[in-house]
Short mmCIF file of C-alpha atoms in Angstrom, two decimals:
data_model
loop_
_atom_site.label_atom_id
_atom_site.label_comp_id
_atom_site.label_asym_id
_atom_site.label_seq_id
_atom_site.Cartn_x
_atom_site.Cartn_y
_atom_site.Cartn_z
CA MET T 1 -20.94 3.57 0.46
CA ASN T 2 -23.06 6.07 -1.25
CA GLU T 3 -22.78 7.61 -4.66
CA LYS T 4 -21.14 10.87 -3.37
CA THR T 5 -18.47 8.89 -1.35
CA SER T 6 -17.54 6.58 -4.19
CA HIS T 7 -16.70 9.30 -6.43
CA ARG T 8 -14.24 11.08 -4.01
CA ILE T 9 -10.35 10.97 -4.82
CA ARG T 10 -8.83 8.60 -2.58
CA VAL T 11 -5.67 9.74 -1.24
CA LEU T 12 -2.59 7.91 0.65
CA LEU T 13 -0.12 10.20 2.53
CA ALA T 14 3.32 9.09 3.34
CA ASP T 15 5.54 11.60 5.46
CA ASP T 16 7.64 10.82 8.56
CA HIS T 17 6.53 13.89 10.45
CA HIS T 18 3.52 13.69 12.50
CA LEU T 19 2.58 17.24 12.58
CA MET T 20 2.90 17.29 8.56
CA ARG T 21 0.65 14.50 8.49
CA GLU T 22 -1.88 16.02 10.82
CA GLY T 23 -1.89 19.29 8.74
CA VAL T 24 -2.33 17.53 5.50
CA ARG T 25 -5.08 15.60 6.92
CA TYR T 26 -6.95 18.90 8.10
CA MET T 27 -6.53 20.11 4.59
CA LEU T 28 -7.88 17.10 2.77
CA ASP T 29 -10.70 16.92 5.36
CA SER T 30 -11.88 20.31 4.15
CA ALA T 31 -12.27 19.05 0.44
CA PRO T 32 -15.60 17.20 0.05
CA ASP T 33 -14.26 15.58 -3.07
CA ILE T 34 -11.05 14.11 -1.33
CA GLN T 35 -10.80 11.15 0.97
CA LEU T 36 -7.58 10.38 2.95
CA VAL T 37 -7.70 6.53 2.99
CA ALA T 38 -4.33 6.05 4.66
CA SER T 39 -1.58 8.04 6.48
CA VAL T 40 1.91 6.27 7.27
CA GLY T 41 5.43 7.52 8.47
CA ASP T 42 7.98 5.50 6.56
CA GLY T 43 8.70 4.08 2.95
CA ALA T 44 8.14 0.37 3.73
CA SER T 45 4.70 1.27 5.26
CA ALA T 46 3.78 3.47 2.37
CA VAL T 47 4.34 0.48 -0.04
CA GLU T 48 2.18 -1.86 1.95
CA ALA T 49 -0.65 0.85 2.43
CA PHE T 50 -0.92 1.27 -1.38
CA LYS T 51 -1.09 -2.26 -1.89
CA GLN T 52 -3.91 -2.42 0.61
CA THR T 53 -5.86 0.53 -0.25
CA ILE T 54 -5.03 1.18 -4.09
CA PRO T 55 -5.31 4.90 -3.70
CA ASP T 56 -6.10 7.18 -6.68
CA VAL T 57 -3.14 9.47 -5.72
CA THR T 58 -0.39 9.09 -3.27
CA LEU T 59 1.47 11.99 -1.57
CA MET T 60 5.05 10.92 -0.97
CA ASP T 61 7.63 12.54 1.12
CA LEU T 62 11.16 11.80 -0.21
CA ARG T 63 13.18 11.75 3.17
CA MET T 64 11.65 8.99 5.30
CA PRO T 65 13.10 6.06 7.35
CA GLY T 66 12.38 2.44 6.50
CA GLY T 67 13.31 3.17 2.72
CA ASP T 68 13.19 6.55 1.27
CA GLY T 69 10.57 8.19 -1.11
CA PHE T 70 12.33 7.20 -4.39
CA SER T 71 12.52 3.46 -3.30
CA ALA T 72 8.91 3.44 -2.24
CA ILE T 73 7.84 5.16 -5.58
CA ALA T 74 9.83 2.32 -7.48
CA SER T 75 8.12 -0.40 -5.50
CA ILE T 76 4.73 1.14 -6.01
CA ARG T 77 5.19 1.55 -9.65
CA ARG T 78 6.24 -1.91 -10.00
CA HIS T 79 3.14 -3.04 -8.40
CA SER T 80 0.87 -0.52 -10.20
CA PRO T 81 2.72 1.21 -13.43
CA SER T 82 -0.13 3.57 -13.50
CA ALA T 83 0.23 4.87 -9.88
CA ARG T 84 -0.18 8.66 -9.75
CA ILE T 85 2.29 9.98 -7.20
CA VAL T 86 2.84 13.60 -5.89
CA VAL T 87 6.30 14.04 -4.32
CA LEU T 88 6.36 16.32 -1.22
CA SER T 89 9.44 18.07 -0.48
CA THR T 90 11.36 20.69 1.28
CA TYR T 91 14.16 20.74 -1.07
CA ASP T 92 13.59 23.22 -4.09
CA GLY T 93 16.68 21.87 -6.12
CA ASP T 94 16.02 21.09 -9.69
CA ALA T 95 18.02 17.90 -9.53
CA LEU T 96 15.72 16.27 -6.97
CA MET T 97 12.62 17.28 -9.18
CA LYS T 98 14.16 15.78 -12.29
CA GLN T 99 14.88 12.55 -10.28
CA ALA T 100 11.30 12.51 -9.15
CA ARG T 101 10.13 12.85 -12.50
CA LYS T 102 12.43 10.16 -13.90
CA ALA T 103 11.18 7.80 -11.01
CA GLY T 104 7.51 8.05 -12.33
CA ALA T 105 6.12 10.69 -10.22
CA SER T 106 3.39 12.80 -11.68
CA ALA T 107 4.00 16.00 -9.58
CA TYR T 108 6.56 17.75 -7.57
CA LEU T 109 5.13 20.00 -4.72
CA LEU T 110 7.18 21.97 -2.06
CA LYS T 111 5.88 21.74 1.25
CA SER T 112 5.87 25.58 1.45
CA MET T 113 3.41 25.37 -1.52
CA LEU T 114 0.93 22.95 0.20
CA LEU T 115 -1.50 25.57 1.47
CA GLU T 116 -2.13 27.22 -1.74
CA ASN T 117 -1.63 24.36 -4.29
CA MET T 118 -2.06 20.88 -2.82
CA LEU T 119 -5.84 20.35 -3.35
CA GLY T 120 -5.56 21.59 -6.88
CA VAL T 121 -2.52 19.38 -7.63
CA ILE T 122 -4.19 16.37 -6.34
CA ARG T 123 -7.30 16.98 -8.52
CA SER T 124 -5.03 17.63 -11.63
CA VAL T 125 -3.10 14.40 -11.03
CA HIS T 126 -6.17 12.45 -10.48
CA ALA T 127 -7.32 13.78 -13.94
CA GLY T 128 -4.13 12.82 -15.64
CA LEU T 129 -2.32 15.95 -15.76
CA GLN T 130 1.28 16.63 -14.24
CA PHE T 131 2.72 19.36 -12.06
CA TRP T 132 6.37 20.39 -12.32
CA PRO T 133 7.06 23.95 -10.71
CA PRO T 134 8.78 25.99 -13.53
CA GLU T 135 10.59 28.14 -11.07
CA LEU T 136 12.44 25.29 -9.53
CA GLY T 137 14.19 24.96 -13.04
CA THR T 138 14.86 28.76 -13.37
CA HIS T 139 15.71 30.14 -10.00
CA ASN T 140 18.55 27.57 -9.88
CA GLY T 141 20.25 28.95 -13.06
CA THR T 142 20.99 27.50 -16.37
CA PHE T 143 23.44 24.51 -16.56
CA LYS T 144 24.97 22.90 -19.49
CA ALA T 145 24.28 19.38 -18.19
CA ASP T 146 23.20 17.13 -15.21
CA LEU T 147 25.91 15.24 -13.19
CA THR T 148 26.41 11.80 -13.80
CA PRO T 149 26.14 9.16 -11.11
CA ARG T 150 29.93 9.10 -10.99
CA GLU T 151 30.15 12.74 -10.77
CA CYS T 152 27.75 12.80 -7.89
CA ASP T 153 29.92 10.24 -6.06
CA ILE T 154 32.78 12.48 -6.27
CA ILE T 155 30.90 15.72 -5.20
CA ARG T 156 29.64 13.82 -2.17
CA LEU T 157 33.21 12.87 -1.17
CA VAL T 158 34.33 16.42 -1.88
CA ALA T 159 31.58 17.62 0.60
CA CYS T 160 32.73 15.21 3.16
CA GLY T 161 36.23 16.93 2.95
CA SER T 162 38.12 14.21 1.23
CA SER T 163 41.22 14.95 -0.85
CA ASN T 164 41.75 13.89 -4.46
CA ARG T 165 43.86 11.12 -3.32
CA GLU T 166 41.16 9.90 -0.67
CA ILE T 167 38.53 10.12 -3.35
CA ALA T 168 40.69 8.06 -5.63
CA GLN T 169 41.06 5.47 -2.94
CA GLU T 170 37.57 5.28 -1.97
CA LEU T 171 36.04 4.93 -5.54
CA ARG T 172 39.11 2.65 -6.65
CA ILE T 173 40.17 4.89 -9.65
CA GLY T 174 43.32 6.95 -10.29
CA GLU T 175 44.13 10.27 -8.83
CA GLU T 176 44.41 11.76 -12.31
CA THR T 177 40.88 10.35 -12.90
CA VAL T 178 39.46 12.20 -10.03
CA LYS T 179 41.26 15.51 -11.30
CA THR T 180 39.63 15.07 -14.77
CA TYR T 181 36.19 14.52 -13.24
CA MET T 182 36.47 17.67 -11.19
CA ARG T 183 37.60 19.72 -14.35
CA ASN T 184 34.29 18.57 -16.06
CA ILE T 185 32.21 19.08 -12.94
CA LEU T 186 33.10 22.69 -12.41
CA PRO T 187 31.92 24.08 -15.66
CA LYS T 188 28.88 21.88 -15.58
CA LEU T 189 27.86 23.54 -12.33
CA GLY T 190 29.09 27.02 -13.25
CA ALA T 191 31.30 26.67 -10.10
CA ASN T 192 34.44 28.63 -9.48
CA ASP T 193 36.00 25.86 -7.16
CA ARG T 194 35.31 22.82 -5.04
CA ALA T 195 33.46 24.67 -2.25
CA HIS T 196 31.30 26.55 -4.66
CA ALA T 197 30.54 23.35 -6.50
CA VAL T 198 29.36 21.92 -3.20
CA ALA T 199 27.38 24.75 -2.31
CA ILE T 200 25.57 24.65 -5.84
CA CYS T 201 25.00 20.94 -5.44
CA MET T 202 23.33 21.42 -2.05
CA ARG T 203 21.21 24.02 -3.52
CA ARG T 204 20.28 22.02 -6.59
CA GLY T 205 19.44 18.83 -4.49
CA TYR T 206 22.41 16.71 -5.56
CA LEU T 207 23.54 16.86 -2.01
CA ASP T 208 21.73 16.34 1.27
CA LEU T 209 23.08 17.31 4.60
CA LEU T 210 21.26 14.27 6.07
CA ASP T 211 23.45 12.10 3.75
CA LEU T 212 26.76 13.37 4.85
CA PRO T 213 28.66 12.09 8.04
#
């Protein structure tokens, strides 16, 4: 290995779409200071590839088989707390970005932004910086507070078409408790009704169509 190669930023890519992986590979190959050391298509393989290659920066899709991106991030950071991870996502909701940040990622990059921003974000993250697109927090509006895990459970069941009684049975809580949760959820989201709340949660990333039956 010559001196020039040894100073290249070593990148691991994890994405379940073959065309996406090939497109990212093409862009990385155009950068003389960046080297793709592994490319995998599921979460479990991402964790294994990380342990084998110890990359400088990991590009991680959130929605993959074999363990989602968040599970893979958690496993990687348990193995290497200083791991630098860039989340790749098609979802422009602020809730997902906050979840990625809480999981320990260093950046959140929309796939629609890859062409213009990916190489710069990789270099910045490698240098110890972070990247959180401010527009993701602003174009979704201003909200009083994030939803709690229990509130997310309830909204997910509402999105499935469940009634208050059915939600209460599923979560083993009282029907009046469900109504109280809904009264708290609506103003948090700035929603007019249940359908509006579901639509807002879809936009912000609390809900994913892939998670619904």
